[in-house]
Coordinates of C-alpha atoms in Angstrom, one line a residue:
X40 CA 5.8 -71.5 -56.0
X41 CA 8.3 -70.1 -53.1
X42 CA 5.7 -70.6 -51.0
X43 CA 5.4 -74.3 -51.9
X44 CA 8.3 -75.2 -51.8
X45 CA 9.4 -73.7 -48.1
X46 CA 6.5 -75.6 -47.4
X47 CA 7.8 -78.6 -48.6
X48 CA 10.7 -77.9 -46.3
X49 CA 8.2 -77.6 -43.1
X50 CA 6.5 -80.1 -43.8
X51 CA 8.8 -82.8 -44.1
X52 CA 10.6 -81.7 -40.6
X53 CA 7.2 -81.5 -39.0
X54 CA 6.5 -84.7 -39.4
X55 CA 10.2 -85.5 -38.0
X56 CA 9.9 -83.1 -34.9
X57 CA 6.3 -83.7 -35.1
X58 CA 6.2 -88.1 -34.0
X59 CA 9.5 -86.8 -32.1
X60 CA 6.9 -85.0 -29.6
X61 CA 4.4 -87.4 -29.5
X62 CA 6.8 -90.1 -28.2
X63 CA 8.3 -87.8 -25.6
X64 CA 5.1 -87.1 -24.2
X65 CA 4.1 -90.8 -24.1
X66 CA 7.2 -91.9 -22.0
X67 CA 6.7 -88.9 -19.6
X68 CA 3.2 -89.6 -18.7
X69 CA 3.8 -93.3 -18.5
X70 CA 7.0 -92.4 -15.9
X71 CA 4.9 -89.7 -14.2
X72 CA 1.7 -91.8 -14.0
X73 CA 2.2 -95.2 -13.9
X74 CA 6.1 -95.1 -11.9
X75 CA 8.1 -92.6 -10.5
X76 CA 7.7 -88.5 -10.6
X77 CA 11.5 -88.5 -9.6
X78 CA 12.1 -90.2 -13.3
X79 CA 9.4 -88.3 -14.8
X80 CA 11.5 -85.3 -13.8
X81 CA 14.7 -86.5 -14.7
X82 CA 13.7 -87.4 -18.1
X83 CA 11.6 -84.1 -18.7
X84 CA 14.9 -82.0 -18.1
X85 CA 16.1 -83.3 -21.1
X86 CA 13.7 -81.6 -23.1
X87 CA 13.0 -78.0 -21.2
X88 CA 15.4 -75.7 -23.5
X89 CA 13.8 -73.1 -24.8
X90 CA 10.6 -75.0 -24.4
X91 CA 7.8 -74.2 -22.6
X92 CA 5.2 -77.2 -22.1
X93 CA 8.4 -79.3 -21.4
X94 CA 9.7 -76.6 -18.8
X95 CA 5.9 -76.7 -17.2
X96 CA 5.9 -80.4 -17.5
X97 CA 9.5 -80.3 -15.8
X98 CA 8.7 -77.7 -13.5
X99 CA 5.3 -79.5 -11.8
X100 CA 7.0 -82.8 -11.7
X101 CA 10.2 -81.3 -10.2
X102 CA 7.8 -80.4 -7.3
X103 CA 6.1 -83.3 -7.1
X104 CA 9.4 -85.5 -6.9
X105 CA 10.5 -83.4 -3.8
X106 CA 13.3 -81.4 -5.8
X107 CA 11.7 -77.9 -4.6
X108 CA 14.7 -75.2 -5.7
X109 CA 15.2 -77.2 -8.9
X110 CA 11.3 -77.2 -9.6
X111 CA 11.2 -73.3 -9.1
X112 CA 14.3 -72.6 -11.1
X113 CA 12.6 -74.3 -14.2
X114 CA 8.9 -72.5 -13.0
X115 CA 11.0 -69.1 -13.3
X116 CA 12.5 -69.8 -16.6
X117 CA 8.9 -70.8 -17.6
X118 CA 7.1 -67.9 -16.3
X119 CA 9.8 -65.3 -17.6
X120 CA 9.0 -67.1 -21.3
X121 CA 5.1 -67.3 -21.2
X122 CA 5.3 -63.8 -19.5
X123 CA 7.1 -63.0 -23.1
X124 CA 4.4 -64.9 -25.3
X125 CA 1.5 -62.4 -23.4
X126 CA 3.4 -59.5 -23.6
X127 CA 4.0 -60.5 -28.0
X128 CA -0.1 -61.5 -27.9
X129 CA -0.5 -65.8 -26.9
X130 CA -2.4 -65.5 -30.3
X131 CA -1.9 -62.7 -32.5
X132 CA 2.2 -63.4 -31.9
X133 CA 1.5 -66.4 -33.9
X134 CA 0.2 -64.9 -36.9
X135 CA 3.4 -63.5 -38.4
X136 CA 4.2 -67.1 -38.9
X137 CA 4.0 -68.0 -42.8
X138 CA 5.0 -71.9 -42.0
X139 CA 1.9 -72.5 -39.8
X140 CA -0.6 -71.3 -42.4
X141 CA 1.0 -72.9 -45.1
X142 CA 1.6 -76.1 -42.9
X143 CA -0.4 -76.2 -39.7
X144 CA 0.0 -74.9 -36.5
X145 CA 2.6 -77.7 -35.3
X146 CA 5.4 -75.6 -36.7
X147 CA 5.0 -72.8 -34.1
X148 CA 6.5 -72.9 -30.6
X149 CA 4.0 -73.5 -28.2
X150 CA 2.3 -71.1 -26.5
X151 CA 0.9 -71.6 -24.0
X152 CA -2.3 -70.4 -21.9
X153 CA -3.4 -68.5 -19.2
X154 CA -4.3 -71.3 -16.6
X155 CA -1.5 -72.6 -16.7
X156 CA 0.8 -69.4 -16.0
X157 CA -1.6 -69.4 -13.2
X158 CA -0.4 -73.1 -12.1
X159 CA 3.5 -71.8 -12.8
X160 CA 3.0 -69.5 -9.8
X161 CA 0.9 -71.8 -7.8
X162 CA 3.6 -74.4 -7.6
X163 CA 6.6 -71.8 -7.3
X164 CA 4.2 -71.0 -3.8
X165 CA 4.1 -74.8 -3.0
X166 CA 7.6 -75.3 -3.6
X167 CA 8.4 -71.6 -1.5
X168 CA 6.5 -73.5 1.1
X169 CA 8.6 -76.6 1.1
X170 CA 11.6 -74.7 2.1
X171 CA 10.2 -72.6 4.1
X172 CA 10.6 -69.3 2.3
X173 CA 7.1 -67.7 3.6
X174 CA 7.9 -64.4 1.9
X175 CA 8.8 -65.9 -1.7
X176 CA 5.2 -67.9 -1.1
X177 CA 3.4 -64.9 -0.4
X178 CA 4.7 -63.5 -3.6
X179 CA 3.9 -66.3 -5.9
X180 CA 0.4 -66.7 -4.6
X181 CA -0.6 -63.1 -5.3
X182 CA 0.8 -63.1 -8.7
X183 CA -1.1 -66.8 -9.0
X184 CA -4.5 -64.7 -8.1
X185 CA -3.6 -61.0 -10.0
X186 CA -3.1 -63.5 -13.4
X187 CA -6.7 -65.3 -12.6
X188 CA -8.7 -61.7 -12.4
X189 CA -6.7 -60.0 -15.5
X190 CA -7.7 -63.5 -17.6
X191 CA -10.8 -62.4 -18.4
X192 CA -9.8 -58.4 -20.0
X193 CA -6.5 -60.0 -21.2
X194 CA -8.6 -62.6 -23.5
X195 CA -11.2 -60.5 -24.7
X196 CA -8.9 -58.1 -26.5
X197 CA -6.6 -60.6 -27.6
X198 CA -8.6 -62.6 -29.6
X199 CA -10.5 -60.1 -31.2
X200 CA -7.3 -58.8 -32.5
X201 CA -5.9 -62.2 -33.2
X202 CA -9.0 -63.1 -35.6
X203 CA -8.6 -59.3 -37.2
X204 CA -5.4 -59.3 -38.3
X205 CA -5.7 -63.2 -39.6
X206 CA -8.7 -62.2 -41.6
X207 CA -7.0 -59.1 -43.1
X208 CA -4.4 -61.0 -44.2
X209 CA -6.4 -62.9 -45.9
X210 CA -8.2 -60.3 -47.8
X211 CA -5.1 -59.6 -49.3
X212 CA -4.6 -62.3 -51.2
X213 CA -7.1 -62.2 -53.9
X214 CA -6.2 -65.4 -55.5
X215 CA -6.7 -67.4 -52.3
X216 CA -9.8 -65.0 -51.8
X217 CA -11.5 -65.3 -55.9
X218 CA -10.6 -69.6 -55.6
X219 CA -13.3 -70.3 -52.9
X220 CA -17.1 -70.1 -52.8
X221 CA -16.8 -69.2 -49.3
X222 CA -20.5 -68.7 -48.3
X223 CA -21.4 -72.5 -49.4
X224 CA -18.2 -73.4 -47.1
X225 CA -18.8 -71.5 -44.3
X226 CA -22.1 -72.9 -43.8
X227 CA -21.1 -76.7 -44.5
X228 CA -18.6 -76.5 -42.0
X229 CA -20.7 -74.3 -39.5
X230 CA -22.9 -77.3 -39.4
X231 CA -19.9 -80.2 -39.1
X232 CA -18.6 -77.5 -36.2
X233 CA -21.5 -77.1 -33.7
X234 CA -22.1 -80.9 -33.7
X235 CA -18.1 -81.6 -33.5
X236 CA -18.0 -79.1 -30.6
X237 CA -21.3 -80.0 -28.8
X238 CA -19.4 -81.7 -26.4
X239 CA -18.1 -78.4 -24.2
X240 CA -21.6 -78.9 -23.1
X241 CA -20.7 -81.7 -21.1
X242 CA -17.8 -80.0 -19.7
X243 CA -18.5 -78.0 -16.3
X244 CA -17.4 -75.0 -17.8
X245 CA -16.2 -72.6 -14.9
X246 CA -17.6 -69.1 -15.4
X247 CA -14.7 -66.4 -15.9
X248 CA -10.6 -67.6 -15.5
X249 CA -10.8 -68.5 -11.7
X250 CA -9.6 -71.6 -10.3
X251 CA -11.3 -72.5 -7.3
X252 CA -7.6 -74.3 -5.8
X253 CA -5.8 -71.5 -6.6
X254 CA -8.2 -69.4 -4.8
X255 CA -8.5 -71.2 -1.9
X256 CA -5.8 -72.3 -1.1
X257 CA -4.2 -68.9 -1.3
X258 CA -7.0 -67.4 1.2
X259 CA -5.9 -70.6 3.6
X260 CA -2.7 -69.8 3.5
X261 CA -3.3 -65.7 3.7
X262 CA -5.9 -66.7 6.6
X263 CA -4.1 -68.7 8.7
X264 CA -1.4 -66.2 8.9
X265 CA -3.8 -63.5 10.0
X266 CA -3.6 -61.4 6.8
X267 CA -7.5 -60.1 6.0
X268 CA -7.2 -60.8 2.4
X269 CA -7.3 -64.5 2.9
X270 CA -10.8 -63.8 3.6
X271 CA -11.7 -62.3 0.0
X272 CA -10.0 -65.8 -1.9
X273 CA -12.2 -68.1 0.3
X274 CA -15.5 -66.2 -0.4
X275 CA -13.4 -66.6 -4.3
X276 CA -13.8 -70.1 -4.4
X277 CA -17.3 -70.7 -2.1
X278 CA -18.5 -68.7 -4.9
X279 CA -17.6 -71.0 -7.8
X280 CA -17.7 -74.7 -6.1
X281 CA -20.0 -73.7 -2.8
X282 CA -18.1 -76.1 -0.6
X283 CA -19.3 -77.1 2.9
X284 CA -16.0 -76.9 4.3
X285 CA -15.1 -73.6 2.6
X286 CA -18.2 -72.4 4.2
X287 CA -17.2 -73.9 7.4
X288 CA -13.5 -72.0 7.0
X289 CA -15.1 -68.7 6.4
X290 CA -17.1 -69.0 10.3
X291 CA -14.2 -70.2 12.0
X292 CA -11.9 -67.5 10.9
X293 CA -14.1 -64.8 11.0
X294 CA -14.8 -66.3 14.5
X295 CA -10.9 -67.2 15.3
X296 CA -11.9 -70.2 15.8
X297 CA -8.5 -71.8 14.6
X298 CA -6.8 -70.1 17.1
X299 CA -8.5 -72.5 19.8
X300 CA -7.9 -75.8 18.6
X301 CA -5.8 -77.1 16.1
X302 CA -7.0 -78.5 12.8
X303 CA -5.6 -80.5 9.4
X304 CA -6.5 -79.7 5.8
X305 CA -5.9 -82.4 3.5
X306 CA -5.9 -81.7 0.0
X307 CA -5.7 -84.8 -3.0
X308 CA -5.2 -83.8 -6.5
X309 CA -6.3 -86.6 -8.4
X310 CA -6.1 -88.2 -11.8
X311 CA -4.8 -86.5 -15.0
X312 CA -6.0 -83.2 -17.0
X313 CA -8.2 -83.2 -20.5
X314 CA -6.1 -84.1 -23.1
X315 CA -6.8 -82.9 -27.1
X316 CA -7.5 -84.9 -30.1
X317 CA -7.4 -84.3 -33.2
X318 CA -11.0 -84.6 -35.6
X319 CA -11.1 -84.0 -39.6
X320 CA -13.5 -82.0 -42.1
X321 CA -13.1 -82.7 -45.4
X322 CA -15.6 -80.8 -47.9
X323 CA -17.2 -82.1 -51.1
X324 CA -15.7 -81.0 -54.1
X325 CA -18.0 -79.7 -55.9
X326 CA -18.6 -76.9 -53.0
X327 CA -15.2 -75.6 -53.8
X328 CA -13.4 -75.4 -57.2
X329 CA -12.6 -77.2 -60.3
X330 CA -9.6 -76.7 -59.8
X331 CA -9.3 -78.0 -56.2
X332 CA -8.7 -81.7 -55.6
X333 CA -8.9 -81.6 -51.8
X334 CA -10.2 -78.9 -49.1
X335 CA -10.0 -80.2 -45.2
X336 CA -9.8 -78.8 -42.0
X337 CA -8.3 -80.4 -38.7
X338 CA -9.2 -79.1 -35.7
X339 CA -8.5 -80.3 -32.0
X340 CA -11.2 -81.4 -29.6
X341 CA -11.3 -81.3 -25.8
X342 CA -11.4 -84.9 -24.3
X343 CA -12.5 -85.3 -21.2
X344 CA -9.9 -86.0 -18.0
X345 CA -9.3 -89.3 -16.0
X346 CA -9.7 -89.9 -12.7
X347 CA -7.8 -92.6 -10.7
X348 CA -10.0 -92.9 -8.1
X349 CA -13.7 -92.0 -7.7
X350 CA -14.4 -91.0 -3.8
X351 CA -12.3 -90.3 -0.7
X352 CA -13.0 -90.4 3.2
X353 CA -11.2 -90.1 6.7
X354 CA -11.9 -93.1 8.9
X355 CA -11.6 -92.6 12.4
X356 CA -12.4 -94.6 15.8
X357 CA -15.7 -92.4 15.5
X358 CA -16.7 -93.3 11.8
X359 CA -15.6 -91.9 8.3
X360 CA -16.1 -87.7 7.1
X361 CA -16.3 -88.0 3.1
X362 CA -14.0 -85.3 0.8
X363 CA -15.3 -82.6 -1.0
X364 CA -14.4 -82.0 -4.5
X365 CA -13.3 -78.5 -4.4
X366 CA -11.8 -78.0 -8.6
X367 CA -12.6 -79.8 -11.8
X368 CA -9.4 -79.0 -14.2
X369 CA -11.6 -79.7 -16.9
X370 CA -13.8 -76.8 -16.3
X371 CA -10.8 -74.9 -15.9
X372 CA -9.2 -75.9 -19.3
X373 CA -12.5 -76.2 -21.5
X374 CA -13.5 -72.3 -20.6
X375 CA -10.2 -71.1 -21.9
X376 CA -10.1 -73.4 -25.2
X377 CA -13.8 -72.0 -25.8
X378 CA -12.5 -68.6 -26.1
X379 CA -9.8 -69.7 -28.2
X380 CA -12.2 -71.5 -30.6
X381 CA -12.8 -68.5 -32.8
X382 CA -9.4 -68.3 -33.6
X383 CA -8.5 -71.8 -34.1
X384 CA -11.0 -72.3 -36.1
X385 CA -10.5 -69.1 -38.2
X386 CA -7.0 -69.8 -38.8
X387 CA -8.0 -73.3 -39.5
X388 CA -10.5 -72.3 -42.4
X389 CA -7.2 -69.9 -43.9
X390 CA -5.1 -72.3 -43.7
X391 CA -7.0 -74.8 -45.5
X392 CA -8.1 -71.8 -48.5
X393 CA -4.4 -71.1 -49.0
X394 CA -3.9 -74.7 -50.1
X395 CA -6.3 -74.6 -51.9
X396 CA -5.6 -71.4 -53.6
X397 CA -1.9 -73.5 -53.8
X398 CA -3.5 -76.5 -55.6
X399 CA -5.6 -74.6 -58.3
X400 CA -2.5 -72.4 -59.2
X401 CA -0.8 -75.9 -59.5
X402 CA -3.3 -77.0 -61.9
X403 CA -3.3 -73.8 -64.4
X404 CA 0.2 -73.6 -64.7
X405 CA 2.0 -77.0 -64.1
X406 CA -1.0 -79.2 -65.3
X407 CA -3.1 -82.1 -63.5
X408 CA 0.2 -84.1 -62.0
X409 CA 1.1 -81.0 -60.1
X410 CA -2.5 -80.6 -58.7
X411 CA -2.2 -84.3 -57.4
X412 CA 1.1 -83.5 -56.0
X413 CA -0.5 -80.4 -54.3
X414 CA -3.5 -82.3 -53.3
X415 CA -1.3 -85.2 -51.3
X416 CA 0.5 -82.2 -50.0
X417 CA -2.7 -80.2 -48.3
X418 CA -3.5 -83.7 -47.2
X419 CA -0.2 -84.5 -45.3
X420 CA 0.1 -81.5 -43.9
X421 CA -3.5 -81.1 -42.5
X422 CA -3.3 -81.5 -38.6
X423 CA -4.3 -80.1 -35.5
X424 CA -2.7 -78.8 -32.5
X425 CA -3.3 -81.2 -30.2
X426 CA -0.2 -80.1 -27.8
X427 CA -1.1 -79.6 -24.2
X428 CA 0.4 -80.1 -20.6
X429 CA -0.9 -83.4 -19.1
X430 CA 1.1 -82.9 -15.7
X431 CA -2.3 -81.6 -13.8
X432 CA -4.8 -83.5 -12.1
X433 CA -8.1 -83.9 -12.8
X434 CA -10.0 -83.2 -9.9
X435 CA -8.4 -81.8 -6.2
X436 CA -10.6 -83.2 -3.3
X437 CA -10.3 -81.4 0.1
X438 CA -11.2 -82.4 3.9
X439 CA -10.6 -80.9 7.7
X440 CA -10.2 -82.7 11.0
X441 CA -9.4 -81.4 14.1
X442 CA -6.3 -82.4 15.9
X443 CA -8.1 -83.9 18.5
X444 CA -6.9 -88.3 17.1
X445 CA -4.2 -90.2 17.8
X446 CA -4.4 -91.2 13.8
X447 CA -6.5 -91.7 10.8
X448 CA -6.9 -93.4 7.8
X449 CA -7.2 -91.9 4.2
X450 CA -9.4 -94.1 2.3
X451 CA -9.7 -93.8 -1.7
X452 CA -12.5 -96.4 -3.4
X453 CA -12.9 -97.7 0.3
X454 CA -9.2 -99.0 0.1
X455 CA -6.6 -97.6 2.9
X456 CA -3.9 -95.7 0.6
X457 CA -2.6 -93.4 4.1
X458 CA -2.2 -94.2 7.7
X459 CA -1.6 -90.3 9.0
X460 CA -0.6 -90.1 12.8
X461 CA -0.8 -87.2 15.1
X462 CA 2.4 -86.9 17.7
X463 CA 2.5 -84.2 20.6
X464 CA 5.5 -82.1 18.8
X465 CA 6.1 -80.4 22.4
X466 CA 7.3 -83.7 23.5
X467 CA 9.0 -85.0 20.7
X468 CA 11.1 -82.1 18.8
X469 CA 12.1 -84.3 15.9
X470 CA 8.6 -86.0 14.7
X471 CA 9.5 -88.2 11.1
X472 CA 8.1 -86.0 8.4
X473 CA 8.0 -87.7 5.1
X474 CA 9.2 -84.9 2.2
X475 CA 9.1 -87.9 -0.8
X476 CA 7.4 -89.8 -3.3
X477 CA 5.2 -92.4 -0.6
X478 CA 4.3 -95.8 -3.0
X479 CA 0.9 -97.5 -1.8
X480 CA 2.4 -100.0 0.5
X481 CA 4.1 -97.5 2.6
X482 CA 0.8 -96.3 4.7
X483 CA 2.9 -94.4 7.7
X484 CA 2.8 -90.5 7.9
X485 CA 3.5 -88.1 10.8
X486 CA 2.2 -85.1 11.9
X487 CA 2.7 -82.4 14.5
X488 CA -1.1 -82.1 16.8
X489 CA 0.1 -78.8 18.1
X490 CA 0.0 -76.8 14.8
X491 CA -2.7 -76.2 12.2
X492 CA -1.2 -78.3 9.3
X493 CA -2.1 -78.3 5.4
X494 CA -1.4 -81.7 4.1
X495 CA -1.4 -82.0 0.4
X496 CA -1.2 -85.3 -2.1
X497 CA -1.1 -86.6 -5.2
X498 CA -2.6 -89.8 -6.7
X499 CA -1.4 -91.5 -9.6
X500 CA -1.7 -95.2 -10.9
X501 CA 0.9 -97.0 -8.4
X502 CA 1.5 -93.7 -5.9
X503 CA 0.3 -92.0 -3.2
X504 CA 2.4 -88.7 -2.6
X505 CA 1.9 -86.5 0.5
X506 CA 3.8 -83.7 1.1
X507 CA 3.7 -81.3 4.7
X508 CA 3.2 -77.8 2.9
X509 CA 2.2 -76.2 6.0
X510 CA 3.0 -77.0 9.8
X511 CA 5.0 -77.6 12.5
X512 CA 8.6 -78.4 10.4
X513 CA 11.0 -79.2 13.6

């Protein structure tokens, strides 16, 4: 009865913290999406303490807005707290937590998950390069890679252990163990499971933890500063999206042919990241107990991410040279939730015994009211953990051009979004470099033609945001 009632107790400031959430995250993805990253930012501060989705949240959009220190002092703080989650167990950490199996897995802190400590030292790299602090982006992007390659080890132990340790709890609690006829459940939900979850099949589901941008990228950066191991991150990525371009990279460096002539990257993330929702399972009776007047699970589900535009070209005097999409987020985020399934779903089927094993003991000892009253309760307090960062594109698109125009035009869905001119930086020592959020009807960008430059942007609704992360900055 303890139990019960400090269960009460969660519940009710669950569902307080719980719609609390929810709204937050609405308002930040309508600022961030639909107007301005700078107030996206602003109003994610708010929320960072002690919080990590809010400090990733805050951390991305702090880079995106153009406030680059800021942005990596909330990364840092981030990174330093997921680095703590890891070191605990992401999963097995959370299983000392009473309140989430009696409630649901709302009442823990949020975890957190390996792509995205990935993405925490991606940006901290991208923001390094902002203010030119090459060392500092050196650093980032090789602890960005080491976390991609120990994904995989870190993942397969972890979740083995995670599901042990929640299923020997469980053994010791023989009433919650004796209530259930758990061989006629497990195969009713089995069956409600593999149809609920047939669509990862949709998803491109990336093979091990490696993100293709994170990889490339890295090996552009590492390449065009002569270090050899750039070489190893672009064969990375070619080997996961087998991009013409990348392809094209590889020869030319191997062949110095950047050395020559001069070219521009341009890389677009697009769109917004899979989001989770939540489904239901509720059992027949009859399968369970007497005694039982409601068994359901709650589990969340990987929807599918948005894109705000669907192709991208260069348009020159001489015609246009299509993008390549180099990184689907979604493949990214679906291969790490399917390894986390086992576990979700395990501590999902617990969670839902011990409220059962609640409600009968309810029944035998304070009579039928009591049994309703711990019926409504498993009920109400039956959710999923549908949290998740929603700051990350949903596809990055990539193209090259050599140096060689006087300007060109960035088309998305056929429809100009950037006018990007070249200038001769030897003659003009100040060229206009634009370091802030650009809205649609402000086309005009400038660029150095004497420097290999990396141009990268983001799309949402009502922006287009380029940002200068590598080039001639005079």
């Amino acid at each position: 009865m303890k139990s019960f009632y400090t269960a009460s107790f969660l519940f009710f400031l669950l569902i307080f913290t719980g719609c609390a959430y929810q709204e937050n995250l609405n308002t930040f993805n309508r600022l961030y999406y639909e107007k301005k990253p700078q107030e996206a930012f602003v109003f994610s501060k708010k929320k960072i303490k002690n919080h990590l989705l809010w400090q990733i949240q805050s951390g991305v959009s702090g880079y995106i807005a153009g406030n680059y220190k800021e942005s990596m002092s909330i990364l840092d703080t981030a990174e330093k707290l997921l680095n703590h989650k890891q070191a605990q167990g992401i999963l097995s950490n959370s299983l000392s937590n009473t309140g989430a199996t009696l409630i649901n897995d709302n009442v823990k802190s949020y975890q957190g998950s390996i792509y995205e400590g990935v993405l925490i030292n991606y940006y901290k790299a991208l923001d390094a390069l902002a203010i030119g602090d090459n060392s500092r982006a050196r650093v980032e992007f090789n602890r960005a890679n080491d976390r991609q390659r120990r994904a995989k080890e870190y993942y397969e132990k972890e979740i083995q252990k995670a599901i042990k340790i929640q299923k020997e709890k469980y053994k010791k609690d023989p009433k919650a163990s004796e209530e259930i006829n758990q061989n006629t459940s497990s195969e009713k939900i089995d069956k409600i499971l593999n149809s609920q979850y047939s669509n990862l099949k949709h998803f491109a589901i990336y093979s091990g933890f490696i993100n293709p941008l994170v990889s490339y990228i890295s090996g552009l950066y590492f390449s065009l500063q002569g270090d050899p191991k750039g070489m190893d991150l672009l064969k990375e990525a070619y080997g996961i999206n087998h991009s013409k371009i990348i392809a094209q990279d590889m020869f030319a460096f191997q062949n110095n042919k950047y050395d020559k002539k001069k070219y521009t990257w341009i890389v677009i993330e697009d769109g917004k990241s899979p989001t989770k929702k939540e489904f239901s399972i509720k059992l027949p009776l009859y399968l369970i107990s007497s005694e039982v007047l409601y068994f359901g699970l709650a589990l969340p589900q990987l929807e599918e991410g948005i894109s705000f535009y669907n192709s991208f070209d260069i348009k020159t005097k001489m015609g246009s040279k299509n993008f390549e999409e180099i990184s689907l987020f979604d493949g990214i985020i679906a291969n790490e939730f399917s390894k986390q399934l086992p576990y979700i779903i395990t501590r999902a089927i617990i969670s839902a015994v011990y409220k059962a094993s609640m409600q009968s003991v309810l029944t035998q000892t304070l009579g039928s009211y009591a049994a309703i009253g711990g019926a409504l309760f498993s009920a109400a307090t039956t959710a999923a953990d549908t949290r998740i960062t929603t700051v990350f594109p949903h596809k990055v698109w990539l193209n090259r051009i050599e140096n060689n125009k006087e300007q060109i035009n960035l088309l998305a869905d056929g429809r100009e979004i950037l006018e990007i001119g070249f200038e001769d930086c030897t003659k003009n020592k100040n060229p206009p470099l634009v370091e802030k959020s650009t809205p649609v009807n402000e086309k005009e960008y400038k660029i150095c033609k004497n420097s290999n430059n990396i141009i990268y942007i983001r799309t949402t609704k009502n922006n287009i945001i380029p940002k200068l992360i590598i080039g001639e900055k005079q």
